[in-house]
Coordinates of C-alpha atoms in Angstrom, one line a residue:
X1410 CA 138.2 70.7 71.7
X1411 CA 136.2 73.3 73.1
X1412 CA 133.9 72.5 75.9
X1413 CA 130.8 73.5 73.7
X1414 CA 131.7 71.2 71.3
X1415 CA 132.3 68.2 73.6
X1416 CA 128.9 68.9 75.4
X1417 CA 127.1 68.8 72.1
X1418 CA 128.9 65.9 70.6
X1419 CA 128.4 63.8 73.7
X1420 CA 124.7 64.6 73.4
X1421 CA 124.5 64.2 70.1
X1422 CA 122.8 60.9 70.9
X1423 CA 124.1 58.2 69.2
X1424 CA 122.2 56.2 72.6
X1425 CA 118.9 57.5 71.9
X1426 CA 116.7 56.6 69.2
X1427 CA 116.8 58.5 65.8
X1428 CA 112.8 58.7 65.2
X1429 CA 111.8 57.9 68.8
X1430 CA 108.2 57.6 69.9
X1431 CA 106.1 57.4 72.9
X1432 CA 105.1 53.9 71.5
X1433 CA 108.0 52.5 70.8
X1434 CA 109.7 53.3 74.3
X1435 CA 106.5 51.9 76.2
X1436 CA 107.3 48.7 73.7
X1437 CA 110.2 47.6 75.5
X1438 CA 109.2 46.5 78.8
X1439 CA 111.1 48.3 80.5
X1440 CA 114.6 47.0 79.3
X1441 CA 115.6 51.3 78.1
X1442 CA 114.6 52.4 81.5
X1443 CA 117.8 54.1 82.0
X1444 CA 118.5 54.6 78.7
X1445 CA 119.4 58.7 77.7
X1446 CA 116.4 60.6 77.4
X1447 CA 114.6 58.1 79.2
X1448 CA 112.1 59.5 82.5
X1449 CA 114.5 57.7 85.1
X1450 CA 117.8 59.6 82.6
X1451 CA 116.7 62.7 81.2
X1452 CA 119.2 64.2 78.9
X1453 CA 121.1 67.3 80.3
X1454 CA 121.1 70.5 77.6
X1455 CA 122.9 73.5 78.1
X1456 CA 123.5 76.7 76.9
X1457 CA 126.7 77.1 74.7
X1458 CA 127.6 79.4 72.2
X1459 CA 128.0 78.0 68.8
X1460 CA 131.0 77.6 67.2
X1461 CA 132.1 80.1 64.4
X1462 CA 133.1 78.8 61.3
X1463 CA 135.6 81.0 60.5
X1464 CA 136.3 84.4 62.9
X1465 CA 137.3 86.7 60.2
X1466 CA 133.8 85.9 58.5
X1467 CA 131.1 88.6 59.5
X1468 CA 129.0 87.6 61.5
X1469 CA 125.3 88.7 61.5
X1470 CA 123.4 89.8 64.7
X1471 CA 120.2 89.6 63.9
X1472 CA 118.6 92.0 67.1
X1473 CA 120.0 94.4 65.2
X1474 CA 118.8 93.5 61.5
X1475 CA 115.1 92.0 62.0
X1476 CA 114.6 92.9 58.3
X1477 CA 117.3 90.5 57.2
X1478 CA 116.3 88.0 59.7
X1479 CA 112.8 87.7 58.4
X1480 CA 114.5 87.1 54.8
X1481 CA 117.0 84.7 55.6
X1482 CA 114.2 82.6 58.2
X1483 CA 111.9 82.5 55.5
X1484 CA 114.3 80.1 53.3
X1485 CA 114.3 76.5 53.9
X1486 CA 118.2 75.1 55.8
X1487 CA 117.6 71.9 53.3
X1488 CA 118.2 74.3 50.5
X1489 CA 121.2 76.2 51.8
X1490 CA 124.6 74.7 52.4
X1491 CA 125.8 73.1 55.9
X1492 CA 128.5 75.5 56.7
X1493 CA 127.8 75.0 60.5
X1494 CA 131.0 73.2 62.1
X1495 CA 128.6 73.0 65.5
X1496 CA 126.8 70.2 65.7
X1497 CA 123.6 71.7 66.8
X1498 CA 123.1 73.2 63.3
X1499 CA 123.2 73.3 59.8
X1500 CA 123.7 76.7 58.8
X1501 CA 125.2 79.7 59.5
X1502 CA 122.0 81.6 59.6
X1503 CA 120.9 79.2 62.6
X1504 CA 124.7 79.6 63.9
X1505 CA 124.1 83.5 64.0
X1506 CA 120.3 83.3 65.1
X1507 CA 121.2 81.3 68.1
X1508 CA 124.5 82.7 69.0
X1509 CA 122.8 86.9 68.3
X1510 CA 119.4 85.7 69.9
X1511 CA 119.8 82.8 72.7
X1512 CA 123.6 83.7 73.8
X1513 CA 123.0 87.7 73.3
X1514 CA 120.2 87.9 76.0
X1515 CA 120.3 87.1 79.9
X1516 CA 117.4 85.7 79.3
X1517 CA 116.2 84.9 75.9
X1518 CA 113.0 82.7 76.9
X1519 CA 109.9 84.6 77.9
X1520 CA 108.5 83.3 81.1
X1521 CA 105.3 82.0 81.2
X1522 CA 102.9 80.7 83.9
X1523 CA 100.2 78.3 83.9
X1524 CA 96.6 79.7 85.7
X1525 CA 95.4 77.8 89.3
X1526 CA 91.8 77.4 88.6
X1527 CA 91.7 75.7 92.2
X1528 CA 92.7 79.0 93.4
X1529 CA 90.1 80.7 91.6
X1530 CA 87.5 78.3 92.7
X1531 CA 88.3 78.8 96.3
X1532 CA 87.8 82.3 96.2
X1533 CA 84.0 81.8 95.2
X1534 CA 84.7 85.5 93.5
X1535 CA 81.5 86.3 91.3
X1536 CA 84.0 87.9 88.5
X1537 CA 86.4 84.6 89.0
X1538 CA 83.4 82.7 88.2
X1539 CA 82.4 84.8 85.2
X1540 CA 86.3 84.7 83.7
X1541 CA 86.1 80.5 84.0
X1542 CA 82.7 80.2 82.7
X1543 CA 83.7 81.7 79.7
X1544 CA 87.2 80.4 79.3
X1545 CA 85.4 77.0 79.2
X1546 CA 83.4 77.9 76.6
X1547 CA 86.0 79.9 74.4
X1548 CA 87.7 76.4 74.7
X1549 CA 90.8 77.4 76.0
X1550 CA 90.3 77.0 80.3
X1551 CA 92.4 73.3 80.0
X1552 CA 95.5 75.1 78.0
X1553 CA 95.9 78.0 80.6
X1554 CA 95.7 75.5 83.3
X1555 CA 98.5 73.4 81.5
X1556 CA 101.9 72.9 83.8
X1557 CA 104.5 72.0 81.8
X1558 CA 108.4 72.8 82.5
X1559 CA 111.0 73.6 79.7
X1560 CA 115.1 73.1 79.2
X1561 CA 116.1 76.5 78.0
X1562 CA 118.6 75.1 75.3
X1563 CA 116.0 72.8 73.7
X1564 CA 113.5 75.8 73.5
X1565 CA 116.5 77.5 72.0
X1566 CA 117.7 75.2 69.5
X1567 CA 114.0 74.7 68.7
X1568 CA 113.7 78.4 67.6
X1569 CA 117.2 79.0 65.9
X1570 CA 116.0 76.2 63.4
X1571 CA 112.5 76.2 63.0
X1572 CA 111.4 76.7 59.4
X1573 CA 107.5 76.6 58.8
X1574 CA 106.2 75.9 55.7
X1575 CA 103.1 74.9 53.6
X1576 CA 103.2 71.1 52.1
X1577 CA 101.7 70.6 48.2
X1578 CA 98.0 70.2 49.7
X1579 CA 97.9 73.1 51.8
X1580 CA 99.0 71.6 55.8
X1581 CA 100.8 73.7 57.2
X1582 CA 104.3 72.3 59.1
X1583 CA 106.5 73.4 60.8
X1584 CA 110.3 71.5 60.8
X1585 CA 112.9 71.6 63.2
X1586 CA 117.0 70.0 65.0
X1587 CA 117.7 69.3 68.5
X1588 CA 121.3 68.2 68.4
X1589 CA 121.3 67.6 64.6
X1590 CA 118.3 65.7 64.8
X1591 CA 115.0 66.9 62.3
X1592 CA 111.8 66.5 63.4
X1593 CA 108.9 67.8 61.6
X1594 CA 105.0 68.1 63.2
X1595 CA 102.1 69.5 61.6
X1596 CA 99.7 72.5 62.8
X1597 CA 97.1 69.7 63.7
X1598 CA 99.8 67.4 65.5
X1599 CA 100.8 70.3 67.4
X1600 CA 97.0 70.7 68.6
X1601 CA 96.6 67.6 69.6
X1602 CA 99.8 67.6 71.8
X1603 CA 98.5 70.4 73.4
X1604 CA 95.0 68.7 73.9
X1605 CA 92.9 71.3 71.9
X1606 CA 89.6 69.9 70.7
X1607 CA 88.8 68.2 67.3
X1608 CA 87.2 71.7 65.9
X1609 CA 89.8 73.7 66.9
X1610 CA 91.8 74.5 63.1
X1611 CA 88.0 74.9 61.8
X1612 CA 88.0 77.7 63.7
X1613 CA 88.7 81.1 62.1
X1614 CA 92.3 82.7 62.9
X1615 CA 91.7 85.5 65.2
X1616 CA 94.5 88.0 64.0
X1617 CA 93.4 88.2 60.4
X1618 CA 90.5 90.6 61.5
X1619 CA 91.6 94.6 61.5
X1620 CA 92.4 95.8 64.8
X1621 CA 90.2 97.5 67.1
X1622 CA 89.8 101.3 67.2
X1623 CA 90.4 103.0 70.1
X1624 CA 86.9 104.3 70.2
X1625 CA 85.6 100.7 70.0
X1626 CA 87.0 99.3 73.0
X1627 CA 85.1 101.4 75.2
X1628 CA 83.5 98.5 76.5
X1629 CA 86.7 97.7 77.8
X1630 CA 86.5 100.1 80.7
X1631 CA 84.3 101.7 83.3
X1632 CA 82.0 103.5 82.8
X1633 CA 83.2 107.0 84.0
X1634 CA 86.8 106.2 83.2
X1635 CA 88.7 109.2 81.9
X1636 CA 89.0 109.0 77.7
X1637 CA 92.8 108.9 77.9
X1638 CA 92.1 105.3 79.5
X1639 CA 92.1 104.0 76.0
X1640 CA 94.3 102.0 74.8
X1641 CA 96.0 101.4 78.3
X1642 CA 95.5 99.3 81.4
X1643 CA 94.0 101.8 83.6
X1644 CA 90.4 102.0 84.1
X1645 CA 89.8 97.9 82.9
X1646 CA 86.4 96.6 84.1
X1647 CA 87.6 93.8 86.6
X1648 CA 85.6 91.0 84.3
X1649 CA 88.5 92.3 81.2
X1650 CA 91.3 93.4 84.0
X1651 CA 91.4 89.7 85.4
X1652 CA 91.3 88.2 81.8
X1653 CA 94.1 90.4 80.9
X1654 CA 96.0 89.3 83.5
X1655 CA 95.9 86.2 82.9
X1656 CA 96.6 85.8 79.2
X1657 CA 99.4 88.8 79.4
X1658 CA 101.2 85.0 81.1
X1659 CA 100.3 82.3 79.1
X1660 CA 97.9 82.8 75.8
X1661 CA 99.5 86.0 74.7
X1662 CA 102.4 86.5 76.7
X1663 CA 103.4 90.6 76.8
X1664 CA 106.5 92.7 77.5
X1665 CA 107.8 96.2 77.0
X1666 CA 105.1 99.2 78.3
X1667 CA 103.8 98.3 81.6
X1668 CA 101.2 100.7 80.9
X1669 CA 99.8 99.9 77.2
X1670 CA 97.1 97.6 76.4
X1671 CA 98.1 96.5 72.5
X1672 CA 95.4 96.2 70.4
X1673 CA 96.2 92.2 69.9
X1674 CA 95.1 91.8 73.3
X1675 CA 92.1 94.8 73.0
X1676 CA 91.0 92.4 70.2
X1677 CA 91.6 88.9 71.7
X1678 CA 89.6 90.5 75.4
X1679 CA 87.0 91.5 72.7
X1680 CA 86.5 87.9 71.0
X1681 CA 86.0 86.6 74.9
X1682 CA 82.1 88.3 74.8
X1683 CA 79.7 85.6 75.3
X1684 CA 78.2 87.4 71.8
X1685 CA 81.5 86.9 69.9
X1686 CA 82.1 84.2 67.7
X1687 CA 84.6 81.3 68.7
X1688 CA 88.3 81.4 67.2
X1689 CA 91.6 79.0 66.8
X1690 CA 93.9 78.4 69.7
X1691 CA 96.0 77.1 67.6
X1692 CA 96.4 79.6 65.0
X1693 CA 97.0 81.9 67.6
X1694 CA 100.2 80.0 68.9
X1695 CA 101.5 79.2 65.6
X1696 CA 101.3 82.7 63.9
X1697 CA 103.0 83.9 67.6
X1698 CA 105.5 81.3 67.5
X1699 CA 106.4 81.7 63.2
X1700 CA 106.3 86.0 64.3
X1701 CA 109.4 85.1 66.9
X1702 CA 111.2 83.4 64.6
X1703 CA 111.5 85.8 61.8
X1704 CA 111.5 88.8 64.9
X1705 CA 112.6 87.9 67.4
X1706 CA 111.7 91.3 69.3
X1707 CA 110.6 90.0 72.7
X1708 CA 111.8 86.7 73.2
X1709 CA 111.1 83.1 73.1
X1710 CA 107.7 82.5 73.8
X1711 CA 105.3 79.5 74.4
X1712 CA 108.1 77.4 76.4
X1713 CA 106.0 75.3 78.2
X1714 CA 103.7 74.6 74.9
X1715 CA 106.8 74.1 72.7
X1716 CA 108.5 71.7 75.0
X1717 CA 105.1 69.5 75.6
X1718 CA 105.3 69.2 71.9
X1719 CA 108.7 68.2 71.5
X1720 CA 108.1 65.5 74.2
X1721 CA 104.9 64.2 72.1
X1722 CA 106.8 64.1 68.5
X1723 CA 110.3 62.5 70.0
X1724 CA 109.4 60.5 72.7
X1725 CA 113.1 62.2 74.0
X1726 CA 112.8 63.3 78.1
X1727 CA 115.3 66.1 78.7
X1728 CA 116.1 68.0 82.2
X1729 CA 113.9 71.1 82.7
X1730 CA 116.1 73.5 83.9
X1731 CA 113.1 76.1 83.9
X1732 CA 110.3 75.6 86.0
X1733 CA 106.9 76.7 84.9
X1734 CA 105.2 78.7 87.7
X1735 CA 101.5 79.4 88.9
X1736 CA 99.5 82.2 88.4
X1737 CA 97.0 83.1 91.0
X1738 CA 95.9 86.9 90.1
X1739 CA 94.0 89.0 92.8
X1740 CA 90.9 88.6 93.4
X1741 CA 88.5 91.9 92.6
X1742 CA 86.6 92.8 96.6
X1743 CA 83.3 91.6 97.0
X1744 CA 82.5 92.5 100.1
X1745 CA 79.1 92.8 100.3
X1746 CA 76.4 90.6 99.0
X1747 CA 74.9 91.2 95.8
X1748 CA 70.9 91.6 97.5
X1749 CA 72.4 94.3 99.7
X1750 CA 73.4 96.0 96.7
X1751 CA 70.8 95.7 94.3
X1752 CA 68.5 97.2 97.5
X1753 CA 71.1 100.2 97.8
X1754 CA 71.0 101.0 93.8
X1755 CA 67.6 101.1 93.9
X1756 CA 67.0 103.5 96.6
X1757 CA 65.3 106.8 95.4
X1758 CA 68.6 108.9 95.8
X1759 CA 71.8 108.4 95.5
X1760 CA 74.4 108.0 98.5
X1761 CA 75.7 111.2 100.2
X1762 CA 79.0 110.0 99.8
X1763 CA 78.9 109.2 96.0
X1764 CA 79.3 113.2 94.9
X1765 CA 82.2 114.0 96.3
X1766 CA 83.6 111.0 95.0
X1767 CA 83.0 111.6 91.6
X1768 CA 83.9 115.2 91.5
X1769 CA 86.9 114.4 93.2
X1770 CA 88.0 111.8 90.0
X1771 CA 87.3 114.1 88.0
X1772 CA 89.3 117.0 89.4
X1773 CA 91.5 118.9 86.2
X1774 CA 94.6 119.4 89.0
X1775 CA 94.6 115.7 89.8
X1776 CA 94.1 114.5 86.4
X1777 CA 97.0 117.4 85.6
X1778 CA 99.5 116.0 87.9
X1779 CA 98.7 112.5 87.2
X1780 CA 99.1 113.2 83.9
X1781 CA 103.0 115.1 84.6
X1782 CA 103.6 111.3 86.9
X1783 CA 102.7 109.2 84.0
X1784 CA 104.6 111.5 81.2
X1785 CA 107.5 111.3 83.4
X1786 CA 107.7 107.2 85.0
X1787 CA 107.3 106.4 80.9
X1788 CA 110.0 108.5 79.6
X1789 CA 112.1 106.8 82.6
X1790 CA 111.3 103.3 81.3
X1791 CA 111.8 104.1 77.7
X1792 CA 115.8 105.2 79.3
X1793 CA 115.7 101.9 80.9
X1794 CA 114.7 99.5 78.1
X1795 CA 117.8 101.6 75.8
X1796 CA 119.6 100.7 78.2
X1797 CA 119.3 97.2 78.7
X1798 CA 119.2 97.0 74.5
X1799 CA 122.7 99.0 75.0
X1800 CA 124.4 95.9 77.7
X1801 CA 122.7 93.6 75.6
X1802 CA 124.6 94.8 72.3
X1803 CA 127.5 94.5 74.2
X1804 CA 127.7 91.3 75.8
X1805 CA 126.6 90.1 72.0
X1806 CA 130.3 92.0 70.9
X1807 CA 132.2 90.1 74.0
X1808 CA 132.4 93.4 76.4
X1809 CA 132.4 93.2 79.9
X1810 CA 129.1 94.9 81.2
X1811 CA 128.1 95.4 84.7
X1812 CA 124.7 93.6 85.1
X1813 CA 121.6 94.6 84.0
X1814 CA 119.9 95.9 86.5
X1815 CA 115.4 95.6 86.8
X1816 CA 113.0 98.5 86.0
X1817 CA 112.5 100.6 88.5
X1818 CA 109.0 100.5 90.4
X1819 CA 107.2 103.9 90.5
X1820 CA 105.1 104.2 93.3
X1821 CA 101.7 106.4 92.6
X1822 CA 101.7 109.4 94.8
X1823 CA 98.2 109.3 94.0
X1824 CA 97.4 105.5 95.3
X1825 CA 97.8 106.1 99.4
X1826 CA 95.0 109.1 99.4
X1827 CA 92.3 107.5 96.8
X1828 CA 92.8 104.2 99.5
X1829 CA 92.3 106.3 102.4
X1830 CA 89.6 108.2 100.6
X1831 CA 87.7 105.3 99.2
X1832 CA 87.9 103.6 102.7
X1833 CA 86.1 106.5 104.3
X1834 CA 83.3 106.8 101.6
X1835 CA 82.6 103.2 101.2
X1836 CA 80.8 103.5 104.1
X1837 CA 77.7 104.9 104.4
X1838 CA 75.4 106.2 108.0
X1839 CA 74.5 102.4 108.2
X1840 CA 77.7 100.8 107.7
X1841 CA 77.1 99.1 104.7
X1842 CA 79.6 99.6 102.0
X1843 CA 78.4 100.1 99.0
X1844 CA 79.5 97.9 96.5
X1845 CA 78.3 96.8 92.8
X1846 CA 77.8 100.2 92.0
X1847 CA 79.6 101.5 89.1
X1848 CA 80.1 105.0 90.4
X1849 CA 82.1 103.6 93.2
X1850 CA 85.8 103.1 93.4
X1851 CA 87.7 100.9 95.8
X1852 CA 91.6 100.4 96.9
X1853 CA 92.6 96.5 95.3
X1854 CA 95.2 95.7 98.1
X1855 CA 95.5 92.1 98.9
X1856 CA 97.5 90.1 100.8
X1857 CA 97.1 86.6 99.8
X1858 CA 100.2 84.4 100.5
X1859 CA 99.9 82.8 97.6
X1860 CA 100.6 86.1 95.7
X1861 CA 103.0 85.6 92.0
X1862 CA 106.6 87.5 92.3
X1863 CA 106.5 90.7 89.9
X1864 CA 108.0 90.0 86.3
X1865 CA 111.7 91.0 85.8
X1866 CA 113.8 91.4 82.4
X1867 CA 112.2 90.2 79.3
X1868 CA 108.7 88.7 81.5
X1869 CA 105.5 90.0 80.5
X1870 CA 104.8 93.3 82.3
X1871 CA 102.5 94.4 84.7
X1872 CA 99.2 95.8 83.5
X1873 CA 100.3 99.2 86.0
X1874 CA 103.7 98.1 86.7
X1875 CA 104.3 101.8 88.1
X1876 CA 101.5 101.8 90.5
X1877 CA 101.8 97.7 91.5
X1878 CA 104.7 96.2 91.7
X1879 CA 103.0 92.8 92.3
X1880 CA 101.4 92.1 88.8
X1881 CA 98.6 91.3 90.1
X1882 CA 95.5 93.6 89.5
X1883 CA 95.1 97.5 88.2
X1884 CA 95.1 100.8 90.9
X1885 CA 92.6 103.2 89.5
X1886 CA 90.2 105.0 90.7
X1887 CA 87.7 103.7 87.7
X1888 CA 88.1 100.2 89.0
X1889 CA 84.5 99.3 91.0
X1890 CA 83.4 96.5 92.3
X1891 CA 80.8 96.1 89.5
X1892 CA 79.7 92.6 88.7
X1893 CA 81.1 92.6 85.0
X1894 CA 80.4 89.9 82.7
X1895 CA 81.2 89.8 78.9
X1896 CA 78.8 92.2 77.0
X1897 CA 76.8 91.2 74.3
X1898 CA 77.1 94.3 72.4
X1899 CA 79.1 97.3 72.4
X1900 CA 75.9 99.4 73.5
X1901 CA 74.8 97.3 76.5
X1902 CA 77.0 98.9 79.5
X1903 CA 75.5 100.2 82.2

């Protein structure tokens, strides 16, 4: 018997309950203590690829056909016959998902990290502040917060047979095996799992609205950022820079072009204006999650939600083989006191040192060359990620393939001299730097210990991945030190 198979029949829990529930195992006094699946036992998962039916049957890989995989996941596995001689599965279309999707990637689950808003807090940052203040009220602070580790196989089995549907009075559902076993929640179980509020479903689904124009989402960015800033990362306000940053990890989790802000996350930074109307977690997972299933372009995503869910419905306690990590992003500089600011904006001229920085942003050779550095560092990803999709293709075929190496970092040339520059004009004849002034521009180094690792393969990206390699915060000389809060209109900037 292959080794697969005797790993997942031994599993296959005959030992553990066939509808478990938290209820029931707190029922027994403690007599199932070390029983499988139990806290003090946690059953083991691991990765193994499923067994093929018959090898002269093709065999579909569906990273290769995502039109057919959206057909065939769209058609309930009750309805179509158990061919599957693995015990994991029913049918061949959840044999091929998980043995094209979860076996043909080094790493098929996206990682995700939950935010330290004790971190945050102890930085007393004024645009910290601003990004929890509004979290809270967008209802959504206590999910990003939440630290929950996943087993890679469960996530995996979870997505090779997930099938949502719609029941005859309109809940949605959303049915699923681990190790043969069907469970089945519904969108408002899942919620509560997750611990989103009673109101949440009543809440309008936040990617039925049309996207965002480029031209609306200037409110995005600074003030005097260059227009070829839209619809990237460069140029963010640091109120909309941290937020992206943090939700690029956990509520919308983002890979592929370091450097492009998609307009799912231009729309989803827009609905977090105090003036903007309230929308549904929930929704938001769900229509991400059922997305991954029928394309599975990027990844699994929402481990760490998915596998608190599973733990809710079964009552089952497996071994986390993946730990879920902290976020702690960069904090913007605030190094001088808002009074001393508001006393140099209102002074009857502007600094001596403020022209030559603005001409100097807006000279054509830099913008030129900057331009040529760009052009080139994304051409040289675009090689990479072919690459990778390449190795991938042929692990998926059985070929040996030397390892896939990580994107290269591309250092700014530009980066050292606007640092060295905006340290020397920060200053002014008293001493006093000038900060909270939007026509300023400052180097974001930091060196907190507590700093994230950057992202590797199939991670969500850096925000300016080729300018810092950390993941933590934006290089551009558009980013200030402005206090920025959530507009209340599209025409209020300063």
């Amino acid at each position: 018997i292959p080794i697969h198979s005797r790993r997942a029949g031994r599993i296959v829990i005959h030992d553990a309950p066939r509808s478990p529930s938290p209820a029931a195992s707190e029922s027994d006094d403690g007599g199932n203590e070390d029983e499988p699946g139990s806290e003090s036992n946690p059953l083991r998962l691991y990765k193994t690829r499923a067994v093929d039916p018959d090898p002269r049957w093709p065999r579909v890989n569906y990273l290769k056909n995502l039109l057919k995989c959206g057909k065939d996941r769209m058609v309930s596995p009750d309805t179509l016959p158990a061919d599957s001689q693995d015990d994991r599965f029913r049918t061949l279309v959840q044999v091929d998902w998980y043995n094209s999707v979860i076996m043909g990637r080094s790493h098929p689950v996206v990682e995700m990290k939950w935010l330290d808003w004790q971190y945050m807090s102890s930085k007393n940052n004024i645009v910290f502040n601003e990004v929890r203040k509004v979290c809270e009220r967008k209802h959504v602070a206590d999910l990003l917060a939440l630290h929950y580790s996943w087993n890679e196989e469960v996530i995996g089995q979870f997505y090779s047979t997930a099938f949502f549907g719609t029941t005859k009075k309109g809940l949605d559902f959303v049915k699923w095996t681990i190790q043969g076993q069907q469970y089945r929640v519904s969108m408002a179980q899942f919620a509560v799992a997750l611990g989103l509020d009673d109101d949440d479903l009543s809440r309008p689904h936040i990617f039925v609205e049309d996207a965002l124009s480029s031209t609306s989402t200037t409110f995005l960015y600074e003030k005097d950022a260059p227009k070829d800033c839209l619809g990237t990362t460069r140029g963010l306000r640091p109120y909309y820079r941290v937020l992206y940053s943090i939700f690029r990890w956990s509520l919308l989790p983002k890979v592929g072009d370091a450097t492009a802000l998609p307009g799912r996350h231009a729309l989803l930074l827009n609905r977090m204006r105090y003036n903007k109307p309230d929308f549904s977690i929930m929704k938001l997972i769900w229509s991400k999650i059922y997305e991954t299933v029928c394309e599975p372009r990027m990844g699994c995503i929402y481990a760490p939600y998915i596998m608190k869910m599973i733990k809710a419905k079964t009552g089952i306690c497996y071994f986390k083989d993946k730990q879920h990590k902290p976020f702690r992003p960069h904090a913007p500089s605030t190094s001088a006191t808002p009074t001393r600011a508001t006393r140099a904006s209102t002074s009857a001229a502007p600094s001596s040192s403020a022209a030559p920085q603005r001409s100097e942003s807006s000279s054509p050779i830099k913008k030129a060359l900057r331009a040529i550095f760009c052009m080139c560092a994304k051409t040289a990803k675009k090689v990479k990620k072919i690459e990778r999709r390449q190795k991938e293709d042929w692990i998926a075929a059985g070929k040996d393939v030397s390892d896939i190496s990580d994107d290269e970092e591309f250092v700014d040339p530009f980066a050292a001299y606007e640092t060295a520059r905006d340290i020397a004009s920060s200053e002014g004849p008293s001493g006093t730097s000038r900060f909270f002034n939007e026509e300023s521009s400052h180097s974001e180094e930091s060196s907190d210990d507590e700093e994230s690792d950057a992202p590797t393969e199939n991670v969500p990206t850096d925000p300016d991945e080729a300018v810092d390699a950390a993941g933590q915060d934006i290089d551009s000389p558009h980013s200030g030190d402005t206090e920025i809060i959530p507009s209340d209109g599209d025409d209020d900037e300063a």
